Coordinates of C-alpha atoms in Angstrom, one line a residue:
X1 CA -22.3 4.6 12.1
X2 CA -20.5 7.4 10.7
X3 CA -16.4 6.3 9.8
X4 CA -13.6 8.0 8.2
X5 CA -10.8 6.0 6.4
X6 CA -7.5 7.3 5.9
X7 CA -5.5 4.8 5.6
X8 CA -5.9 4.4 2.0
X9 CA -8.5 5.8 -0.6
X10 CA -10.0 8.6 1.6
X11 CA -13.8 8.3 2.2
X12 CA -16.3 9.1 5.1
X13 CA -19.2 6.3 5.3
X14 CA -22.4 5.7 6.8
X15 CA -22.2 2.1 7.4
X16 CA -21.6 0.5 4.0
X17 CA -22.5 4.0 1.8
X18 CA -19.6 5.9 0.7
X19 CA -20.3 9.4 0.8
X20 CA -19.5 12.2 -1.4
X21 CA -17.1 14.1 -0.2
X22 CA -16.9 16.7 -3.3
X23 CA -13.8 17.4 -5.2
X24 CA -10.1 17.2 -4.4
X25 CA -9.9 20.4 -2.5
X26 CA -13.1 20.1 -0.7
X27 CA -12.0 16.3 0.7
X28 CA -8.7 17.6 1.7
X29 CA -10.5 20.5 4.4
X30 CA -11.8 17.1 5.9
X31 CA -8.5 15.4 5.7
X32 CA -6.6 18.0 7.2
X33 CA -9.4 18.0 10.2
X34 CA -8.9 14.4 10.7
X35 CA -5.0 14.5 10.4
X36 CA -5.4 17.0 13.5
X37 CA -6.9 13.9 15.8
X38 CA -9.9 16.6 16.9
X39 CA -8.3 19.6 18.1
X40 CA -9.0 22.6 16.2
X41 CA -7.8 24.3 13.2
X42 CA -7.5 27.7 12.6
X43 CA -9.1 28.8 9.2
X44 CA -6.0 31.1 8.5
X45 CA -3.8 27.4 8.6
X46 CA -6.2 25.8 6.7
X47 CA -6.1 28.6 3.9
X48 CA -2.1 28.6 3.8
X49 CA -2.5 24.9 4.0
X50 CA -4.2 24.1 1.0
X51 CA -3.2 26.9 -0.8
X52 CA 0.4 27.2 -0.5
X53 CA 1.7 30.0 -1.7
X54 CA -0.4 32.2 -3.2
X55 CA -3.9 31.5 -1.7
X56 CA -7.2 33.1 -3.9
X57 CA -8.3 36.5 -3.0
X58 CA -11.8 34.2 -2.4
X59 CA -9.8 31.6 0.3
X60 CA -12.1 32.9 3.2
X61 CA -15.5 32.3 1.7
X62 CA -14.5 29.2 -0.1
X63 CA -13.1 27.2 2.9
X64 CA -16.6 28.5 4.2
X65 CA -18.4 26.6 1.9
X66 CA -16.2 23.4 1.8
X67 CA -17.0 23.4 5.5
X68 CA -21.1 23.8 4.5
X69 CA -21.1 20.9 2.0
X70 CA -19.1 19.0 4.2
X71 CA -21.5 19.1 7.1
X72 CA -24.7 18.0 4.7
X73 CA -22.7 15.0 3.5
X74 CA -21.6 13.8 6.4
X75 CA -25.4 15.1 8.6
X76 CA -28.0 15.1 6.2
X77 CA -30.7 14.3 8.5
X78 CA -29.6 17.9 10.7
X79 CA -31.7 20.6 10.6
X80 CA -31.1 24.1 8.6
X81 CA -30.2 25.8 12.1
X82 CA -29.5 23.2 14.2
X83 CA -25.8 23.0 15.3
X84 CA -23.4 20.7 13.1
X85 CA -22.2 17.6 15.7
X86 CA -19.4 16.1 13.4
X87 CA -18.2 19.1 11.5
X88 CA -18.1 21.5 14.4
X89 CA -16.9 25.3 14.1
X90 CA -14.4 25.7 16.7
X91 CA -13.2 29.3 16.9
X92 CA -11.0 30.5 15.1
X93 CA -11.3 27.7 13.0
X94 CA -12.8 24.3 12.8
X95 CA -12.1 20.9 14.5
X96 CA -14.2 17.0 13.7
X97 CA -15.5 15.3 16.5
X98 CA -15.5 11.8 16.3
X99 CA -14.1 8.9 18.7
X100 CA -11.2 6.9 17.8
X101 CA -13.2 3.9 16.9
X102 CA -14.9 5.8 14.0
X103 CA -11.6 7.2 12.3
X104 CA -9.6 4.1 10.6
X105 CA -6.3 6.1 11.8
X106 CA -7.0 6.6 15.4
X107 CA -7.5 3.0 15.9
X108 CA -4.7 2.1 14.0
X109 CA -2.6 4.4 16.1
X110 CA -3.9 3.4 19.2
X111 CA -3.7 -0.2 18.9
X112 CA 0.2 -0.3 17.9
X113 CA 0.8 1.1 21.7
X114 CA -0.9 -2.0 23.0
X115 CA 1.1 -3.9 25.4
X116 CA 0.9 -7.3 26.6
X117 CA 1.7 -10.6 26.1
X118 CA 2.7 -11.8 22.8
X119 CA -0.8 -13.5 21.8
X120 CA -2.2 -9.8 22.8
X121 CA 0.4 -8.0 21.0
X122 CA -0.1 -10.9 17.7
X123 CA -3.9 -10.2 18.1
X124 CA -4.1 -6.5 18.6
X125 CA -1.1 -5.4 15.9
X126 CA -2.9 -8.1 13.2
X127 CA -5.8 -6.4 13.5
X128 CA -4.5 -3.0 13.4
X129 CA -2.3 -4.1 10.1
X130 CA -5.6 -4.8 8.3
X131 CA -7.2 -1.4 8.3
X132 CA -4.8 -0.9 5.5
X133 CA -6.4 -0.5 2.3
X134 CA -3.5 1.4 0.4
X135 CA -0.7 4.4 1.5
X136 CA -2.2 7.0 3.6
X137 CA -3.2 10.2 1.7
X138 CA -2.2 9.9 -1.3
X139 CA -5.0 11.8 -2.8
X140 CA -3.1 14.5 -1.4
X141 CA 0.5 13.9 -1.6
X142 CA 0.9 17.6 -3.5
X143 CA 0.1 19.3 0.1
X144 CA 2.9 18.9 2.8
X145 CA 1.2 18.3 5.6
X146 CA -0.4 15.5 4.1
X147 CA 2.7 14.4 3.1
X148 CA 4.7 14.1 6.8
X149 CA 1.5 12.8 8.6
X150 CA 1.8 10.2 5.6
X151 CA 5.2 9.5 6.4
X152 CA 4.2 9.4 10.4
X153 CA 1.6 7.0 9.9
X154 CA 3.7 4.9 7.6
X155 CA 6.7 4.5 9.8
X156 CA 4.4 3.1 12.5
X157 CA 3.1 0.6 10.2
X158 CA 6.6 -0.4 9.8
X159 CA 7.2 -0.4 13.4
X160 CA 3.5 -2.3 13.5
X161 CA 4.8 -5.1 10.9
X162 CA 8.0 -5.7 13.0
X163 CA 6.8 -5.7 16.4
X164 CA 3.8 -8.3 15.1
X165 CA 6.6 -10.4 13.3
X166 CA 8.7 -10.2 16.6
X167 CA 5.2 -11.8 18.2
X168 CA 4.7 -14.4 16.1
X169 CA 8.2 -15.4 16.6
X170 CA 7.6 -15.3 20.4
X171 CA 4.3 -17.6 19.5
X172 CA 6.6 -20.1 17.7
X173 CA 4.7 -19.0 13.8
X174 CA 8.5 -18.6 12.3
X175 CA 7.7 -20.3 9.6
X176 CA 4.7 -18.8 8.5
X177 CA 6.6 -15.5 8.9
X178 CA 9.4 -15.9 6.6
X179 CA 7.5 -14.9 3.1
X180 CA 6.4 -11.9 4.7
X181 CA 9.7 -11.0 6.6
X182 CA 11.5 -11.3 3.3
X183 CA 9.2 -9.1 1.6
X184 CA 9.0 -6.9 4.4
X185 CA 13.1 -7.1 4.0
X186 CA 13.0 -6.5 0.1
X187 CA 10.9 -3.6 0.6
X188 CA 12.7 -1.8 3.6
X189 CA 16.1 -3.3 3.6
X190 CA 18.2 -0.1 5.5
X191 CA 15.5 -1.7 8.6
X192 CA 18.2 -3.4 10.8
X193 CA 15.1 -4.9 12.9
X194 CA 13.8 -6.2 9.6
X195 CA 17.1 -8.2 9.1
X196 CA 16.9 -9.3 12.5
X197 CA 13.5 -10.6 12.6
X198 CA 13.9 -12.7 9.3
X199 CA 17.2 -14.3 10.1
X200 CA 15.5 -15.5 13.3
X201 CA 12.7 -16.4 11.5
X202 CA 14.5 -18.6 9.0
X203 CA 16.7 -20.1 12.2
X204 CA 14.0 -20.8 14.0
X205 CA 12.5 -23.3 11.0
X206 CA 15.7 -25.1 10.7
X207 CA 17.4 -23.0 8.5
X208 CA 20.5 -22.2 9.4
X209 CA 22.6 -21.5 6.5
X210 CA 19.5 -19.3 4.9
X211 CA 19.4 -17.4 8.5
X212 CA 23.3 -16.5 8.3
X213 CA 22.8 -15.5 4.7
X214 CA 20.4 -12.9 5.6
X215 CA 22.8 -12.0 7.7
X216 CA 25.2 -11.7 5.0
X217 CA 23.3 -9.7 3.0
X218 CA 22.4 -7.6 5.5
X219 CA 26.0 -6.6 6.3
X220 CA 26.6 -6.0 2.2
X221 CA 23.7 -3.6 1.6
X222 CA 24.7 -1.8 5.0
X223 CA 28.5 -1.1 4.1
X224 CA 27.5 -0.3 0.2
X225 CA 24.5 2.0 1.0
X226 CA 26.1 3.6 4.3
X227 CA 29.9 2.2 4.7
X228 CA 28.4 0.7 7.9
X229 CA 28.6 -2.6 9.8
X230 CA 26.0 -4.6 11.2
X231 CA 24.8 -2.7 14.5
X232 CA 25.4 -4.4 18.1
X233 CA 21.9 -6.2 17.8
X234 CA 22.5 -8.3 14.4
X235 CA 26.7 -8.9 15.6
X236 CA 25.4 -10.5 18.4
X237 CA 22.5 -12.9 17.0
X238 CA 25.1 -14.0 14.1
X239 CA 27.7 -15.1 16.9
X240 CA 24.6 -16.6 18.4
X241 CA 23.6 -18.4 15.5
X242 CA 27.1 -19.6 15.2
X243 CA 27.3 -21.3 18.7
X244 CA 23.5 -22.7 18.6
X245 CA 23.0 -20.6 22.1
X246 CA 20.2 -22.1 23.9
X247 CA 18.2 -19.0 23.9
X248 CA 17.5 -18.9 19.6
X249 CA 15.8 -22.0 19.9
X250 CA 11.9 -22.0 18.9
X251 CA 9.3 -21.9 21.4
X252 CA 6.8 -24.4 21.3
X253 CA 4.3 -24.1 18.5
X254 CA 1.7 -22.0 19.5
X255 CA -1.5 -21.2 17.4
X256 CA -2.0 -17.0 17.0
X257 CA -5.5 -16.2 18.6
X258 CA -8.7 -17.3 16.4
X259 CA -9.3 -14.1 16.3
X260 CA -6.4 -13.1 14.4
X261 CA -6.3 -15.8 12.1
X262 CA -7.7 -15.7 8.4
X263 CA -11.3 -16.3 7.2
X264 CA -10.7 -19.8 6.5
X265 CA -8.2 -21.5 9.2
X266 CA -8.0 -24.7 8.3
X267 CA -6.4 -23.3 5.1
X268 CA -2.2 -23.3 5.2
X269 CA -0.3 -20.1 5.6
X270 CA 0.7 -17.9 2.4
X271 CA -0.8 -15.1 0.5
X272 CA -4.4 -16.5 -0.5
X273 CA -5.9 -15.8 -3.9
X274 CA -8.9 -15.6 -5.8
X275 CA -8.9 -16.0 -9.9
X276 CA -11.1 -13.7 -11.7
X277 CA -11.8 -14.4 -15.6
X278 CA -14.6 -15.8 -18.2
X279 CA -12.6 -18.1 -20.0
X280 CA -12.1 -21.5 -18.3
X281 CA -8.9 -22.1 -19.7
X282 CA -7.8 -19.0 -18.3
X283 CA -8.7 -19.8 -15.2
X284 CA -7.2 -23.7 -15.9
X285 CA -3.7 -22.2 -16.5
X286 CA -3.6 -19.9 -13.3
X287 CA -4.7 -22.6 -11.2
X288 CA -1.4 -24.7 -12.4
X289 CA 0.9 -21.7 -11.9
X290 CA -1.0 -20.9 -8.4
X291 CA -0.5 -25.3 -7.2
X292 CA 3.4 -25.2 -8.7
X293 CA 4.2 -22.2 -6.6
X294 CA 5.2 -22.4 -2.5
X295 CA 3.0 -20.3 -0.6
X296 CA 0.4 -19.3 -3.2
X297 CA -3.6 -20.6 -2.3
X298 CA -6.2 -20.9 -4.6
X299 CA -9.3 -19.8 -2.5
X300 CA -11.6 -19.0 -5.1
X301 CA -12.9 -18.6 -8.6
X302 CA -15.1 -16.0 -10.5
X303 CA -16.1 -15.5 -14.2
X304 CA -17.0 -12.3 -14.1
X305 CA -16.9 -8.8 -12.2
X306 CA -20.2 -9.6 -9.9
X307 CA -19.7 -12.6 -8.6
X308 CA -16.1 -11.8 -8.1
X309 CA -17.0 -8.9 -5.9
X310 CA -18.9 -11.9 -3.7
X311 CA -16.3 -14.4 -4.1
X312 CA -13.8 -11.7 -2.3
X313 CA -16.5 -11.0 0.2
X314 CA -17.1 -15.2 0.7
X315 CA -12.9 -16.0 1.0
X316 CA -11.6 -12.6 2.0
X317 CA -8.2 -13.6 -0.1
X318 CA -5.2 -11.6 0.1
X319 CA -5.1 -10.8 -3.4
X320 CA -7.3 -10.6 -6.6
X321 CA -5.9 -11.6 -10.3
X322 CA -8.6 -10.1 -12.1
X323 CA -9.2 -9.5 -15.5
X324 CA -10.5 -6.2 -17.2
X325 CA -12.4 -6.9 -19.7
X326 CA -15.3 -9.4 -18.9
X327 CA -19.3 -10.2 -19.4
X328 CA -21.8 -8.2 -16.7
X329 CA -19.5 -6.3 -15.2
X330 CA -16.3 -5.6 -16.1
X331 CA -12.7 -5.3 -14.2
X332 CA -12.2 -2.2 -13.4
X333 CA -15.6 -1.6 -12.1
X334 CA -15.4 -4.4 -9.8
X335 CA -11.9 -3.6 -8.6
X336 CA -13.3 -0.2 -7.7
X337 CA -15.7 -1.8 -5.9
X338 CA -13.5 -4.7 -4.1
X339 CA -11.1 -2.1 -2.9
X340 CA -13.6 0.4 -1.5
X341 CA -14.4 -2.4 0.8
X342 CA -13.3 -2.5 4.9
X343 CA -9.6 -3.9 4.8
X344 CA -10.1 -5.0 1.0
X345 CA -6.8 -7.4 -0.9
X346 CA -4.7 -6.2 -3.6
X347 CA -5.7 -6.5 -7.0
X348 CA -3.7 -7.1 -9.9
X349 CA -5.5 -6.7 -13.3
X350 CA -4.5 -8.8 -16.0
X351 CA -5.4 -7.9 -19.7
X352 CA -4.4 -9.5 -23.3
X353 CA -3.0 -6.6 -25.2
X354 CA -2.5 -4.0 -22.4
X355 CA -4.3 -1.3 -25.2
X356 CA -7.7 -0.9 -23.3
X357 CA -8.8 3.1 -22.1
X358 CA -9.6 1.3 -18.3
X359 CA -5.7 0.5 -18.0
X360 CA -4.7 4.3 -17.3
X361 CA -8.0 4.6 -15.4
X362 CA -7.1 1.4 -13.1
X363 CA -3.4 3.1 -12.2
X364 CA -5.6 5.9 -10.7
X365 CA -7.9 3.5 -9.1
X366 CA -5.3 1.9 -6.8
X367 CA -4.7 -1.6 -8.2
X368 CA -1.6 -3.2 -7.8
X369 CA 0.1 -4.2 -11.1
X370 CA -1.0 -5.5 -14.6
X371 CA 0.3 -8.5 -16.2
X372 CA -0.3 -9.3 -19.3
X373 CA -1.8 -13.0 -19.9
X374 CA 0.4 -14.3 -22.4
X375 CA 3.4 -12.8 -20.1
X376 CA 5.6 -16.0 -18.3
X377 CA 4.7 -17.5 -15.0
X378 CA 7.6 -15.8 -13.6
X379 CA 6.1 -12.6 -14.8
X380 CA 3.4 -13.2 -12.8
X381 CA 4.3 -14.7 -9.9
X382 CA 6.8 -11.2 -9.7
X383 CA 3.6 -9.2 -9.9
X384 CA 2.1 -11.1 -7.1
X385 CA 5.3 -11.0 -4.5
X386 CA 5.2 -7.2 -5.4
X387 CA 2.1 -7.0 -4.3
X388 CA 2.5 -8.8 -1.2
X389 CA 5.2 -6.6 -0.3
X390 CA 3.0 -3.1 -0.8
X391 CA 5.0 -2.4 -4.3
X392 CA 2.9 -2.5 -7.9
X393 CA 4.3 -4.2 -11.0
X394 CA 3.7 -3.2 -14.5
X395 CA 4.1 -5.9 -17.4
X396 CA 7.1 -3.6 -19.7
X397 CA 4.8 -4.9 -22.3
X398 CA 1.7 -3.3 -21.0
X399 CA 3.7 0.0 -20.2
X400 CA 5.1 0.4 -23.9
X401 CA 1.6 -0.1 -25.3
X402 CA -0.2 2.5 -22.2
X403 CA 2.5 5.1 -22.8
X404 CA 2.1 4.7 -26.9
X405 CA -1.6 4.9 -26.3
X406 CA -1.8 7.8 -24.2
X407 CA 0.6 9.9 -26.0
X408 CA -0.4 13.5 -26.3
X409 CA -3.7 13.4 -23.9
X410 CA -1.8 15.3 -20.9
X411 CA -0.7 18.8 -20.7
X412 CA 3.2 18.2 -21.4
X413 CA 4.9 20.5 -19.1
X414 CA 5.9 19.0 -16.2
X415 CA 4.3 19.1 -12.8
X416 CA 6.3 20.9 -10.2
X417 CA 7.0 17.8 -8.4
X418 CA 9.6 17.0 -11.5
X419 CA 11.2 20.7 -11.0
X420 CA 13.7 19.1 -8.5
X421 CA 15.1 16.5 -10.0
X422 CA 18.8 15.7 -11.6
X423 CA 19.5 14.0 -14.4
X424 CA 20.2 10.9 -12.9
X425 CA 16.8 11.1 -10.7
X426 CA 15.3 11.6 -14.7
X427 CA 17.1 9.1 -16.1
X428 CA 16.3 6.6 -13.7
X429 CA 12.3 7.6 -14.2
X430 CA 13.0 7.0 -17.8
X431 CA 14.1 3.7 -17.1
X432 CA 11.5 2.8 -14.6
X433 CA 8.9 4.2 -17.3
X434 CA 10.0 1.6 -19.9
X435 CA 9.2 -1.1 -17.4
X436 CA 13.0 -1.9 -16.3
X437 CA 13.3 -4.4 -13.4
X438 CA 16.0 -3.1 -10.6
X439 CA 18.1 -6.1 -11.9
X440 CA 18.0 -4.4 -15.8
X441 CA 18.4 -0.9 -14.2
X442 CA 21.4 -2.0 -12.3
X443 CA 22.9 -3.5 -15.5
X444 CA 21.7 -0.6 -17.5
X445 CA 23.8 1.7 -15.0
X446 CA 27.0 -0.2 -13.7
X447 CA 25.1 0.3 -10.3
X448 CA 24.0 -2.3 -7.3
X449 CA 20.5 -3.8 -7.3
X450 CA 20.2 -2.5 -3.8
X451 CA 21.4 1.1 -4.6
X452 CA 18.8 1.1 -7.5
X453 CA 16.3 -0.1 -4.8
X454 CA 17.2 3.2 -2.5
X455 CA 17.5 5.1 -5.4
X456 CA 13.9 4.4 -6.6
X457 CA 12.3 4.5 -3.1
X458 CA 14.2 8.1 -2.7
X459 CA 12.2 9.2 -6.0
X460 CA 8.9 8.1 -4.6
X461 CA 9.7 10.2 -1.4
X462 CA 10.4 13.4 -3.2
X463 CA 7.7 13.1 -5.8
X464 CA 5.0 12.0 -3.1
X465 CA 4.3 8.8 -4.8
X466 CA 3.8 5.2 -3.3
X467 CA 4.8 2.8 -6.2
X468 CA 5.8 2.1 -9.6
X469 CA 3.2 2.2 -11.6
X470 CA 2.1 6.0 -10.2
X471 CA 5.9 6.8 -11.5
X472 CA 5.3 5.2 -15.3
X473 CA 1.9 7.4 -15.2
X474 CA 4.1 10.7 -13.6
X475 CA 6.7 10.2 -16.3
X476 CA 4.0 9.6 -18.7
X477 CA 1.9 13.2 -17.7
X478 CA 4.8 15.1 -17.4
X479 CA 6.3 14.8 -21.5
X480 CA 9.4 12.9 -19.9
X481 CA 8.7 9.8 -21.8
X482 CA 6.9 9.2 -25.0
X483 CA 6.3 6.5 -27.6
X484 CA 9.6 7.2 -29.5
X485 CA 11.7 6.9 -26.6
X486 CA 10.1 3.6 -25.9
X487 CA 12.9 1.2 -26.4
X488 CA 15.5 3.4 -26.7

């Protein structure tokens, strides 16, 4: 069957086969057909769409043949003449025909209007959730209208995450939901219904204090980001908490739908892992880190790139700590691999001296972090949370050494994206760049942690960028940082 798959790496398949789509341009013609859920586009929008601005004097004849070696990718079997059924010309312009189960979007958007009962809702949304593979677009985050339908589709994913959380609660999972409700709370933390969720999450599991402390926090970031109180909603469950009304208490245990539980079931809750290196003692000291460490699993083991592409395929973990330079196949060829797969984990790559070509070739591939295997535990268990929570961590070792090792091999002026921004926007780039934590930012500063936090996810926003390590490569390919500023 013919699918599309936007929410992450942008490919059309034929069943397991990615197809090729052509270059940036060409894909994006596709893209913008999708992002229009089948109804038709007019080639003049598509020209001023890709093109904006100043389109070429060519735009006509070009779209024309995107279109062309569109259709023979995606219907290779059709006849010269006969009519094109996916890729269809829909006067004035062109529209794809394709039903909502073939288009990874659609579905997603579909099933986050189910309603029901809260094992239907737990069910439905999980699923839904797992069609992520990455942000949405991002191959084309220099076009605006790939930009807002990415911010569209992202803000239902938030409003997918909560209203699954606020079903597991209802299902009596609250403590299986606090790692992820406080990632999802470290991530999004203006998201009053994020606040809400966790503190009733942590209530619920016989933690009260922890539950009123969210509360707490919630009320500081609010009046030091906005000069706000706590809305109606989170006033009300603190005086709640505060009395023990009857109504907070858990639900009796309920297990979520075998459908929507992991690969492995019998296997506790938390963010499930697979190892990925040839030398055993590698391997030996991850394992230890992974056992010390609440909520990590150890679901599998690989000593090189092929049989960790199977391993992932056997346990279906969460997340991959993989290293990039091994026997048969290497790292970065596997991770490719891995995360072209349906609903595929994050990946974090971990190399010794952080001075290997496939590092700046990885950030492009969509991995998650690098960490840097002589780095702490806490280094690495950092990297993994940031994972779990949708961010990407870079070792500030391994960014000193990519930075010093790239030096030179962009075009040094900056891309228009940069144009924009204060110094302060710059500065804090620079800071991010050099591998600063929010903590050493916020010191760095005088500033809060949390107004760093805003601060960052604002630059992402305007530069059309989903996570750290794309800024340290934008500040990289843009001149703004280079290996003399490097520990400045």
């Amino acid at each position: 069957m013919l699918t599309f798959r936007a929410l992450g790496p942008f490919q059309a398949r034929h069943d397991d086969a990615v197809l090729d789509l052509g270059g940036q341009r060409q894909m994006a013609v596709l893209a913008r057909l999708l992002v229009a859920g089948g109804r038709a586009v007019p080639v003049s929008v598509l020209i001023d769409e890709l093109w904006p601005g100043e389109p070429p004097a060519q735009a006509l004849s070009t779209i024309q043949g995107y279109v062309s070696r569109l259709r023979r990718a995606l219907e290779p079997d059709r006849a010269p003449r006969e009519e094109a059924e996916v890729l269809v010309s829909a006067p004035p312009g062109y529209a794809l025909r394709a039903e909502t189960r073939q288009v990874d979007a659609w579905r997603f958007e579909s099933a986050v209007k189910t309603e029901g009962d809260p094992s239907t809702v737990w069910e439905s949304l999980g699923q839904a959730l797992a069609l992520w593979r990455g942000p949405a677009l991002a191959e084309f985050s220099d076009l605006p209208w790939a930009v807002t339908e990415a911010g569209r589709l992202e803000e239902l994913r938030l409003i997918a995450v909560e209203r699954h959380s606020n079903a597991g609660l209802a299902l009596g999972q609250s403590g299986a939901l606090v790692a992820d409700l406080e990632a999802h709370v470290s991530a999004h933390p203006l998201r009053e219904e994020a606040w809400r969720l966790l503190a009733l999450a942590l209530y619920r599991s016989g933690r009260q204090g922890d539950a009123l402390g969210a509360l707490r926090r919630a009320r500081m970031m609010l009046r030091e980001e906005l000069g706000l109180d706590l809305g109606a909603t989170l006033q009300r469950l603190e005086s709640d908490m505060l009395s023990h009304a009857a109504h907070l208490d858990p639900p009796r245990e309920t297990p979520p739908p075998r459908e929507a539980v992991s690969v492995r079931a019998a296997e506790p809750a938390g963010l499930r892992v697979v190892v990925v290196d040839d030398q055993a003692l590698v391997r030996t000291g991850l394992r230890v880190v992974l056992d010390s460490e609440p909520g990590f699993h150890l679901v599998g083991e690989a000593e090189d790139g092929e049989q960790a592409i199977a391993v992932v395929r056997d346990t279906s973990p969460d997340l991959v700590l993989m290293d990039i330079q091994m026997p048969r196949l290497d790292g970065l060829t596997a991770a490719r691999r891995i995360l072209s797969d349906e609903a595929p984990p994050k990946v974090i790559m971990m190399t010794t001296f952080g001075t290997d070509d496939n590092l700046y070739a990885a950030l492009r591939a969509g991995v998650s972090g690098f960490v840097l295997k002589t780095s702490a535990p806490e280094q690495l268990i950092t990297a993994m949370r940031a994972a779990q929570a949708g961010d990407a961590l870079i070792d500030p070792a391994v960014t000193t050494r990519l930075i010093a090792a790239f030096a030179g091999r962009a075009n040094p002026s900056a891309p228009p994206g940069l144009a924009g921004l204060g110094d302060t926007e710059l500065d804090l780039m620079k800071l991010i760049a050099r591998g600063l934590t929010n903590r050493q930012i916020s010191a760095t500063l005088s500033v809060s942690e949390r107004s760093v936090a805003q601060s960052v996810t604002k630059l992402l926003d305007h530069l059309g960028l989903f996570d750290r390590a794309q800024l340290v490569v934008a500040a990289y390919e843009s001149g703004l940082v280079n290996p003399g500023d490097v520990g400045r």
